[in-house]
Coordinates of C-alpha atoms in Angstrom, one line a residue:
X1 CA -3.1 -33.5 246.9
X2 CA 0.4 -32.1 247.3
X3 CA 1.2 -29.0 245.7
X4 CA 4.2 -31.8 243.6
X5 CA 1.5 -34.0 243.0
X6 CA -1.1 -31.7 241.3
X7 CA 1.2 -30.2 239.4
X8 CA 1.7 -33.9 238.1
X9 CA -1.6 -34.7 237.6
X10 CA -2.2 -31.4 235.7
X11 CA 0.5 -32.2 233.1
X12 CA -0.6 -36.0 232.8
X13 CA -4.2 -35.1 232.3
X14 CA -3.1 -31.9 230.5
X15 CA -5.5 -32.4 227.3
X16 CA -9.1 -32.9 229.4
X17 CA -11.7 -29.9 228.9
X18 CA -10.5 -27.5 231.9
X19 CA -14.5 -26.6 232.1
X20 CA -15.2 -30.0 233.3
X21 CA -12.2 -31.5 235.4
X22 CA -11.6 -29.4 238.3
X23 CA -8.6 -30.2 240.5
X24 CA -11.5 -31.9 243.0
X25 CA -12.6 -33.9 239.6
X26 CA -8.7 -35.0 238.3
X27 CA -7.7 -35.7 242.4
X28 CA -10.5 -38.3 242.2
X29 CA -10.0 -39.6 238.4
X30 CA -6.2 -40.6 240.3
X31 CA -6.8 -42.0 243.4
X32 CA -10.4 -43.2 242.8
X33 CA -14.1 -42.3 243.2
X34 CA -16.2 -42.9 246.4
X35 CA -18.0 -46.0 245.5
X36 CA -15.9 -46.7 242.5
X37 CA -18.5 -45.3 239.9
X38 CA -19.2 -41.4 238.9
X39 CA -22.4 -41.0 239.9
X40 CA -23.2 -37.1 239.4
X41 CA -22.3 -36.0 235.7
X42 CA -25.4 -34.5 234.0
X43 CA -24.8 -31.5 235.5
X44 CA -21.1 -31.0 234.2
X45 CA -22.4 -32.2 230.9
X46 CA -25.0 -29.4 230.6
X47 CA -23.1 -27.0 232.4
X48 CA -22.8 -23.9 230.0
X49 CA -19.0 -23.4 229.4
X50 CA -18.5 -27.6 228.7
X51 CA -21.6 -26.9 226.3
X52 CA -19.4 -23.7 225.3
X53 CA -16.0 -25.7 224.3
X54 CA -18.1 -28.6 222.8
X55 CA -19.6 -25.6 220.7
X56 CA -16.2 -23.9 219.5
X57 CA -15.2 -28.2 218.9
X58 CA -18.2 -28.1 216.4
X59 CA -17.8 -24.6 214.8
X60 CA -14.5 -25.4 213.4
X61 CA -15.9 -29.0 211.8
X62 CA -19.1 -26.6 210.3
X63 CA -21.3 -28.7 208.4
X64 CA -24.8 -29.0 207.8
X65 CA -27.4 -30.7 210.4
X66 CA -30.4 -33.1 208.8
X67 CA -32.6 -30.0 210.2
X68 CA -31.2 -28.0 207.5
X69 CA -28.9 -26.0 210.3
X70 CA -25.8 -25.0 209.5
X71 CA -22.8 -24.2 211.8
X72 CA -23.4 -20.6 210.8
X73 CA -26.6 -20.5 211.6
X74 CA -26.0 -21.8 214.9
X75 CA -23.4 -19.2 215.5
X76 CA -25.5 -16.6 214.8
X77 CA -27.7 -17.7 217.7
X78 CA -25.3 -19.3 219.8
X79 CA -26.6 -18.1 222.9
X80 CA -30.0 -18.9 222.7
X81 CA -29.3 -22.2 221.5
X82 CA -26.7 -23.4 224.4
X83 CA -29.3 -21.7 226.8
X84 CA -32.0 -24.1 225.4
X85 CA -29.7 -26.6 225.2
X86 CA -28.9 -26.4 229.0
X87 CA -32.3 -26.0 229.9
X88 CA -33.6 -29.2 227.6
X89 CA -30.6 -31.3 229.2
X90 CA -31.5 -30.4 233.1
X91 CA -35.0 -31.0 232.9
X92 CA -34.9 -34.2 230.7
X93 CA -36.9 -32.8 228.0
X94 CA -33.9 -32.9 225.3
X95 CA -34.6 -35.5 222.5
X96 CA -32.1 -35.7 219.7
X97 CA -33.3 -35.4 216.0
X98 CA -32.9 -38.1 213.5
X99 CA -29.3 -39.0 211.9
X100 CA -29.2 -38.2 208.0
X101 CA -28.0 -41.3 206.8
X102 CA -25.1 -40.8 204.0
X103 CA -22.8 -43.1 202.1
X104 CA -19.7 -42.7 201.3
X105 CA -17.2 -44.9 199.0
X106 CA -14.7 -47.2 200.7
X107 CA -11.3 -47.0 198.8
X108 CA -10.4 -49.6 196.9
X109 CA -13.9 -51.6 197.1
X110 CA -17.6 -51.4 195.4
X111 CA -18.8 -51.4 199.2
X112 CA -20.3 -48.0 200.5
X113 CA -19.6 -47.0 204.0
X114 CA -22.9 -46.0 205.9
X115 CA -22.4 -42.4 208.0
X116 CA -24.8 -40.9 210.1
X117 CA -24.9 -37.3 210.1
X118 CA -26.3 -35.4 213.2
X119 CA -28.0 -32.4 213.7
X120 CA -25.7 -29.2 215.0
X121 CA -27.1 -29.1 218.4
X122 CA -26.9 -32.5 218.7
X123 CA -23.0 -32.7 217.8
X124 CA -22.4 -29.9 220.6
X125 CA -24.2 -32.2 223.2
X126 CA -22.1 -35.6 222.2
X127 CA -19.1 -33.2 221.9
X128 CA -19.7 -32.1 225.5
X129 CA -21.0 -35.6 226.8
X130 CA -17.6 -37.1 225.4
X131 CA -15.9 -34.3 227.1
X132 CA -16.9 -35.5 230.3
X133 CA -16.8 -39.5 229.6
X134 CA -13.5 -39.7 227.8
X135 CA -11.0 -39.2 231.0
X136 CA -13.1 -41.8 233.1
X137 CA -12.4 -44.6 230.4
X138 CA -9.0 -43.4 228.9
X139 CA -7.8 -44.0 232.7
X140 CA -8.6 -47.9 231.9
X141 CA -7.9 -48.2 228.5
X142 CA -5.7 -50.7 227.4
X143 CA -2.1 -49.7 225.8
X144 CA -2.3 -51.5 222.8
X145 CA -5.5 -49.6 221.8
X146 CA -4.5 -46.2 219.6
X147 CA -7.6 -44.9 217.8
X148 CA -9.3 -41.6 218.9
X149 CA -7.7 -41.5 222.0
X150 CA -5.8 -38.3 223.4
X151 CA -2.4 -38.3 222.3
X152 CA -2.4 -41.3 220.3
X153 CA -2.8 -41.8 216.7
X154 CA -2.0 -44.1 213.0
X155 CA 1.5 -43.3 213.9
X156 CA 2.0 -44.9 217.1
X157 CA 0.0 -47.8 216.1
X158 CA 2.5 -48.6 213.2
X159 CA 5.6 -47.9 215.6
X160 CA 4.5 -50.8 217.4
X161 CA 3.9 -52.9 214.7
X162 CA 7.1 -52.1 213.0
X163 CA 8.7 -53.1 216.5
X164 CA 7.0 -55.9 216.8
X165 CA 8.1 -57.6 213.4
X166 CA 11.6 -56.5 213.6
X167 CA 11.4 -58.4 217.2
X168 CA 10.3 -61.7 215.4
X169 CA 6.6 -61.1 215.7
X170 CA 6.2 -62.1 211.6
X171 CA 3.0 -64.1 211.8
X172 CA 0.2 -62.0 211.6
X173 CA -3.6 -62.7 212.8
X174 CA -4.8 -60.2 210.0
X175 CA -8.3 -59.6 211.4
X176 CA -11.5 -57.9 210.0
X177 CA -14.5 -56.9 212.7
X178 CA -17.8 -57.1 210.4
X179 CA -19.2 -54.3 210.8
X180 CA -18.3 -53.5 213.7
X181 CA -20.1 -50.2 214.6
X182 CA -23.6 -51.1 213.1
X183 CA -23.6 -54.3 215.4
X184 CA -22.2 -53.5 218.4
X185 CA -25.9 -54.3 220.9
X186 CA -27.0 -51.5 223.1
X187 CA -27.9 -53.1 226.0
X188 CA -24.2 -54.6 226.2
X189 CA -22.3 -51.5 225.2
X190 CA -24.2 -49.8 228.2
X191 CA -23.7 -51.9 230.7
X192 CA -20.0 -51.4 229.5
X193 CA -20.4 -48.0 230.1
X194 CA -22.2 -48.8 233.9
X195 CA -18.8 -50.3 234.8
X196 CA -17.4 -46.6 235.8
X197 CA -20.8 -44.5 235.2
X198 CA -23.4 -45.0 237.5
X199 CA -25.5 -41.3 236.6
X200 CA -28.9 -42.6 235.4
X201 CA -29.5 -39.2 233.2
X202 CA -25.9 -39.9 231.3
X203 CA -26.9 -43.7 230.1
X204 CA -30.1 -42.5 229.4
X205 CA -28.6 -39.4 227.2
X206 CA -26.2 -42.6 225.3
X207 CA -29.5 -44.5 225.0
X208 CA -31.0 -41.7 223.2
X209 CA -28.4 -41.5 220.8
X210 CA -28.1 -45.2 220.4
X211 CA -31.9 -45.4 219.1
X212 CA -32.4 -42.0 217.3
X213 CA -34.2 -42.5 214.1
X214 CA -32.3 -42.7 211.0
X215 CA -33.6 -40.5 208.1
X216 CA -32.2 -43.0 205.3
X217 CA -33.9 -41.4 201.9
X218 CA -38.1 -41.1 202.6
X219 CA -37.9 -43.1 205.4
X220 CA -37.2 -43.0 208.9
X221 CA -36.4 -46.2 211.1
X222 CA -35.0 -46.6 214.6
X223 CA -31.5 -48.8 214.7
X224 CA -31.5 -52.2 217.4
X225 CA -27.9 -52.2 217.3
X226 CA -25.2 -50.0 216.3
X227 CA -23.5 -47.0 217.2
X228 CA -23.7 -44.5 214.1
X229 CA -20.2 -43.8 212.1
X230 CA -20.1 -39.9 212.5
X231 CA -21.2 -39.2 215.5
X232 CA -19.1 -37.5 217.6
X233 CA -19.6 -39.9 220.9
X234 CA -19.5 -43.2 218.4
X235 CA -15.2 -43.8 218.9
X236 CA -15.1 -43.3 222.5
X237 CA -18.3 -46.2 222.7
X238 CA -16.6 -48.1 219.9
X239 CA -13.6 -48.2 221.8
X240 CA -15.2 -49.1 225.5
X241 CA -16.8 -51.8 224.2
X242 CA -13.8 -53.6 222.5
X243 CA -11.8 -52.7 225.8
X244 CA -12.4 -56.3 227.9
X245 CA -11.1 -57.9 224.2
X246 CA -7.9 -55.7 224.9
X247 CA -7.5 -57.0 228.3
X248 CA -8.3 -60.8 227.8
X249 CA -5.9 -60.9 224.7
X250 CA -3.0 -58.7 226.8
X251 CA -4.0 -61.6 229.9
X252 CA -2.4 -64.2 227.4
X253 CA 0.0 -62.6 226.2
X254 CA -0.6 -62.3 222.8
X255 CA 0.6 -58.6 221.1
X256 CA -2.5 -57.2 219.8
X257 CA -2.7 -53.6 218.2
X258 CA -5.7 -52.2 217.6
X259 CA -6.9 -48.7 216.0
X260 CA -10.6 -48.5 216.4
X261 CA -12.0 -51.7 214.9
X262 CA -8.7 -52.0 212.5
X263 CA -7.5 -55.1 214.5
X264 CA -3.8 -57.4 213.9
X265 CA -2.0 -59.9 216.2
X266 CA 1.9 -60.6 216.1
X267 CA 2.9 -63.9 217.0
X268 CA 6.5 -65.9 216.6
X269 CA 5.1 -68.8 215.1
X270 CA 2.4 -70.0 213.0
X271 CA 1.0 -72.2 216.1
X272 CA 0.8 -69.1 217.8
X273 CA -0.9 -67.4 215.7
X274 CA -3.4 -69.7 214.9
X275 CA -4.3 -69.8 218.6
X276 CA -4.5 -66.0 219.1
X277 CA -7.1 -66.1 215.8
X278 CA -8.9 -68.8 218.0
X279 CA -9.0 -67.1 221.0
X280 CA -9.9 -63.8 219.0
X281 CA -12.7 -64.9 217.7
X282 CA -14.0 -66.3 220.8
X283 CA -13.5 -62.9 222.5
X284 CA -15.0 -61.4 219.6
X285 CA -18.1 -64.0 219.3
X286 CA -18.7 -63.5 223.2
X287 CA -19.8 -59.7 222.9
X288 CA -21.6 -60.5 220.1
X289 CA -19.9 -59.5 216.9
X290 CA -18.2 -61.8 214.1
X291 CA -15.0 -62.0 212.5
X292 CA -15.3 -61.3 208.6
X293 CA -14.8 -65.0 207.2
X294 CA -13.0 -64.1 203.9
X295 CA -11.0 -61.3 205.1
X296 CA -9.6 -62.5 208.3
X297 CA -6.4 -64.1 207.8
X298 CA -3.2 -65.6 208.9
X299 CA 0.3 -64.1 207.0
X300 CA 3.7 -64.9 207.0
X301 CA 4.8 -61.2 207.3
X302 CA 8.5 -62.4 206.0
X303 CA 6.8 -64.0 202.6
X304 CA 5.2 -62.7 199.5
X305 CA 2.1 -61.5 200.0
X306 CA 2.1 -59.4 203.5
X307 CA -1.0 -57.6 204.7
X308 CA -1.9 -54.1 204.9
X309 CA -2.4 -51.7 208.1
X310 CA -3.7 -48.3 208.2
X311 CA -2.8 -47.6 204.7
X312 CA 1.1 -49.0 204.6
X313 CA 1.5 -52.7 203.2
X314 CA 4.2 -54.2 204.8
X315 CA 6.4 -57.5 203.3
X316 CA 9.6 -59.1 203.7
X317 CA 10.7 -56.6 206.3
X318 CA 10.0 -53.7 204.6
X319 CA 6.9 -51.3 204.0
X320 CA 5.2 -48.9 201.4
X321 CA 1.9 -47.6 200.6
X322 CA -0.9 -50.0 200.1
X323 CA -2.5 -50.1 196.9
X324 CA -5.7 -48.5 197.8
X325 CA -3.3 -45.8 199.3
X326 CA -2.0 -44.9 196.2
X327 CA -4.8 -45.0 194.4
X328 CA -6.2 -42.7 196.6
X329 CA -3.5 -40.0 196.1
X330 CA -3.8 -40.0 192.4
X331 CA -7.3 -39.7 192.6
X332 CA -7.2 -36.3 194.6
X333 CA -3.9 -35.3 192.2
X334 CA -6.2 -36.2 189.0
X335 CA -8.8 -33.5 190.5
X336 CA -6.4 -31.1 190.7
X337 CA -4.0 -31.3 187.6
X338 CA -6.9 -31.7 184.7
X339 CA -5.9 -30.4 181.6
X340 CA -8.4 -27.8 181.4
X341 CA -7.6 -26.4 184.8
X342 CA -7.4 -22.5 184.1
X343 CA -5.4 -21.6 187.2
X344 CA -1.6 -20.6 186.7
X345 CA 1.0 -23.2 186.8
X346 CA 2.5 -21.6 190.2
X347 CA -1.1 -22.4 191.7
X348 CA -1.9 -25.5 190.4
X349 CA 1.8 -26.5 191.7
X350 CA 1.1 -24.7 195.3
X351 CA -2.8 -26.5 195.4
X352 CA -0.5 -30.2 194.5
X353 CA 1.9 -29.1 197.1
X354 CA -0.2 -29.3 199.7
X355 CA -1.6 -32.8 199.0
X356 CA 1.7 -34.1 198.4
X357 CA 3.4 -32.8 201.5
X358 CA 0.6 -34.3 203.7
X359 CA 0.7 -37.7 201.8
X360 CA 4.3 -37.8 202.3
X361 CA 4.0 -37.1 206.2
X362 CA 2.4 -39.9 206.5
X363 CA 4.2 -42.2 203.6
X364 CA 7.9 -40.7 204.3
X365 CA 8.8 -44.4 206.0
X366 CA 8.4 -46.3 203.4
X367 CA 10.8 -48.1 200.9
X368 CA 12.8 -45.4 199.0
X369 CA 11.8 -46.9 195.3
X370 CA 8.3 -45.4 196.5
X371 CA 8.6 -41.7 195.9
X372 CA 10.9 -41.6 192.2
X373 CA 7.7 -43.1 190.8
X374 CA 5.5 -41.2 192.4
X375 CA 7.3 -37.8 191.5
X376 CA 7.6 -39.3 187.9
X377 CA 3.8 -39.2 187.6
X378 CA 3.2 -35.8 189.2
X379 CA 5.0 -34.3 186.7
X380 CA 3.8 -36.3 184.0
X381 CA 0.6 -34.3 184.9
X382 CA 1.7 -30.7 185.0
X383 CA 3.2 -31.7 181.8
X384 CA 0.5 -32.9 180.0
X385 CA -1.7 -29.5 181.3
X386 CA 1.3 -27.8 179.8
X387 CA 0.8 -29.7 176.2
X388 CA -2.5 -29.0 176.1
X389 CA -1.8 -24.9 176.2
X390 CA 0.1 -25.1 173.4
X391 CA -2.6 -27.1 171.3
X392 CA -1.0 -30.5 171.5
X393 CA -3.2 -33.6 172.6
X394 CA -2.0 -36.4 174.9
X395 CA 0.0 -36.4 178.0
X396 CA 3.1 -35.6 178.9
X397 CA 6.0 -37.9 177.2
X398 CA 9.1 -37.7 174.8
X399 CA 10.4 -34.3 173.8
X400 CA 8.4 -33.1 176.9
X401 CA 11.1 -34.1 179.2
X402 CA 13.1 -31.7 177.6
X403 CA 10.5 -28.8 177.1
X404 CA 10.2 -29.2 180.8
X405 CA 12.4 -30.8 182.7
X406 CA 12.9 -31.8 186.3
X407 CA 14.9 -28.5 186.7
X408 CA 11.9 -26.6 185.7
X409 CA 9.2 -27.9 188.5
X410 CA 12.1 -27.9 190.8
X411 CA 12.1 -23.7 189.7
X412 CA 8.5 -23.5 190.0
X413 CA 8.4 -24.7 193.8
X414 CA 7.3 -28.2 193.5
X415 CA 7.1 -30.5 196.1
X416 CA 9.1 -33.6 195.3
X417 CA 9.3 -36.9 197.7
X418 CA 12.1 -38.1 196.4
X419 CA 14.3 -35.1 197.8
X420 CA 12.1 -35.2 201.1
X421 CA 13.1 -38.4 201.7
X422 CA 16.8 -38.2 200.8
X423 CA 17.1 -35.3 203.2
X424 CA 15.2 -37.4 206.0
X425 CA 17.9 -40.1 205.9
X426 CA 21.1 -37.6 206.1
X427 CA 22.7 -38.7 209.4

């Protein structure tokens, strides 16, 4: 390359692990690879300082493996563990250790999300085989696709949507991938991966992964399908196999935005729309995986009703946090403004703070009427802790107001939306 020209690819590819693309490696990443496939990757996979910076990824997650290893532990013997590590890795002995199937709650729903939780050694080698993978398919990837990808996030997916509708896209193919990651089929999702990765080792490391056991309570099975929801190499596989459905719906067309498996369509009219949710669900039937039937659904964005996208609702042309949203930040409030909590006021306030100012980060575009009410409730909850000190039962209402009124939280450095907001739309 040029001396112009490197220094072009080194700012575009800026963000990839420096201890796996060279210059050599990024030169060929632009203008090609002989033969059109990487063929010779285990060896940057294993190589100690990718193993390193996948390492230092890990440490700041911490976490317990279902060995029983923490992240401290491994720290404390980091260099004996990469050097096994390394050593396992070039000499095909390494074998992952079963996933410690969890369950968390989804908001808003009785449903329990399935996770499975790897080992500590075996995050550091996903961390360092997605390292190496991630630049091969990001190059490919598909602009309408904004989950766990470099650069891209929630934010940029909900730009495009807002564009979208305020451009006349107002029917919405509101669709819902059944569970997506516990179905996608191995055998598939490889060959996905053989498109641009011809190193035998590498698909042989994701087939590991794909069929580790599962510790789920006493027993221990071994997944046909599937790609397990907290593993570190799970939304980079999640999101090459979805990628020909990116391309096929773009080939028509048709404005798709998709965030991982959170999947909408914008059409002008209702026939449109109806044909995108056809052609969607052939796309989707093809590789294997179903449309929920319930929750996949066609919405007249400029009517009552609307649908919901990562965590906003939006309706009639405008847009505020969904209900599950809301929920969810009361919830984590509640925890923090109980009426026994012992902690000074200025604490509790600075612990609120910070859940409030990341809320509204996210929230700040949406309708003004959102944040009064909001506000109204926070303090409704500092002032029934208040109450409570000075022997009275209940929470905070009436006279309160005037025992402690806006003024006061305002004083005592409290975060307020409302005020956020208000100075955000000052020209």
């Amino acid at each position: 390359m040029k001396p112009t020209q490197a220094g072009e690819t080194r700012s575009r590819w800026a963000w990839v692990e420096r201890a796996v693309w060279t210059e050599r490696m990024l030169a060929a990443l632009e203008t090609g690879v002989k033969g059109g496939k990487w063929f010779s990757l285990m060896d940057k996979v294993y190589a100690p300082a990718n193993l390193t910076a996948a390492w230092e990824d890990v440490r700041t997650r911490k976490g317990t493996g279902v060995d029983g290893q923490t992240a401290h532990d491994f720290e404390t013997r980091k260099e004996k563990e990469l050097a096994r590590l390394t050593e396992e890795l070039r000499s095909g002995t390494y074998q992952p250790k079963p996933v410690k199937r969890v369950y968390i709650p989804k908001p808003g729903s009785q449903e329990k999300r399935p996770l499975g939780i790897p080992a500590i050694r075996d995050r550091v080698v996903q961390g360092a085989l997605r390292n190496v993978l991630t630049p091969i398919f990001e190059k490919k990837f598909a602009p309408q696709s904004f989950g766990f990808r470099p650069g891209r996030g929630c934010k940029d997916a909900l730009r495009r949507v807002q564009a979208l509708l305020h451009e006349g896209y107002t029917w919405v193919v509101d669709a819902d991938l059944q569970k997506y990651f516990d179905t996608i089929p191995h055998d598939r999702l490889l060959e996905e991966v053989g498109t641009e990765v011809a190193d035998g080792k590498v698909l042989n490391l994701l087939r590991l992964y794909l069929e580790q056991g599962v510790m789920d309570g006493l027993s221990t099975w071994t997944p046909e399908e599937g790609t397990p929801q907290g593993a570190i190499i799970s939304p980079l596989l999640a999101n090459i196999y979805l990628h020909p459905v990116d391309e096929a719906m773009s080939s028509k067309g048709q404005e798709m935005v998709r965030y991982a498996d959170d999947v909408i369509v914008l059409c002008r009219t209702e026939a449109e729309a109806e044909a995108a949710l056809e052609r969607l669900r052939e796309l989707v039937e093809s590789r294997g995986l179903t449309l929920h039937p319930t929750k996949t659904r066609i919405v007249d964005a400029t009517q009552r009703g609307g649908f919901d996208y990562l965590g906003y609702h939006f309706e009639k042309g405008m847009r505020w946090p969904r209900a599950k949203s809301l929920k969810k930040l009361k919830d984590s409030i509640r925890d923090k403004t109980r009426r026994t909590n012992g902690n000074s006021l200025s604490t509790i306030i600075a612990n609120v703070n910070r859940t409030l100012k990341g809320w509204f980060e996210y929230f700040k575009h949406a309708k003004s009427n959102t944040f009064p009410n909001v506000d109204g409730w926070v303090r409704m909850r500092l002032r029934s802790i208040l109450r409570k000190r000075l022997g009275f039962r209940g929470r905070g209402r009436g006279s309160d107001h005037q025992r402690w009124p806006n003024a006061f939280f305002k004083a005592m450095g409290l975060f307020t939306m409302t005020e956020a907001h208000a100075a955000l739309c000052r020209p």
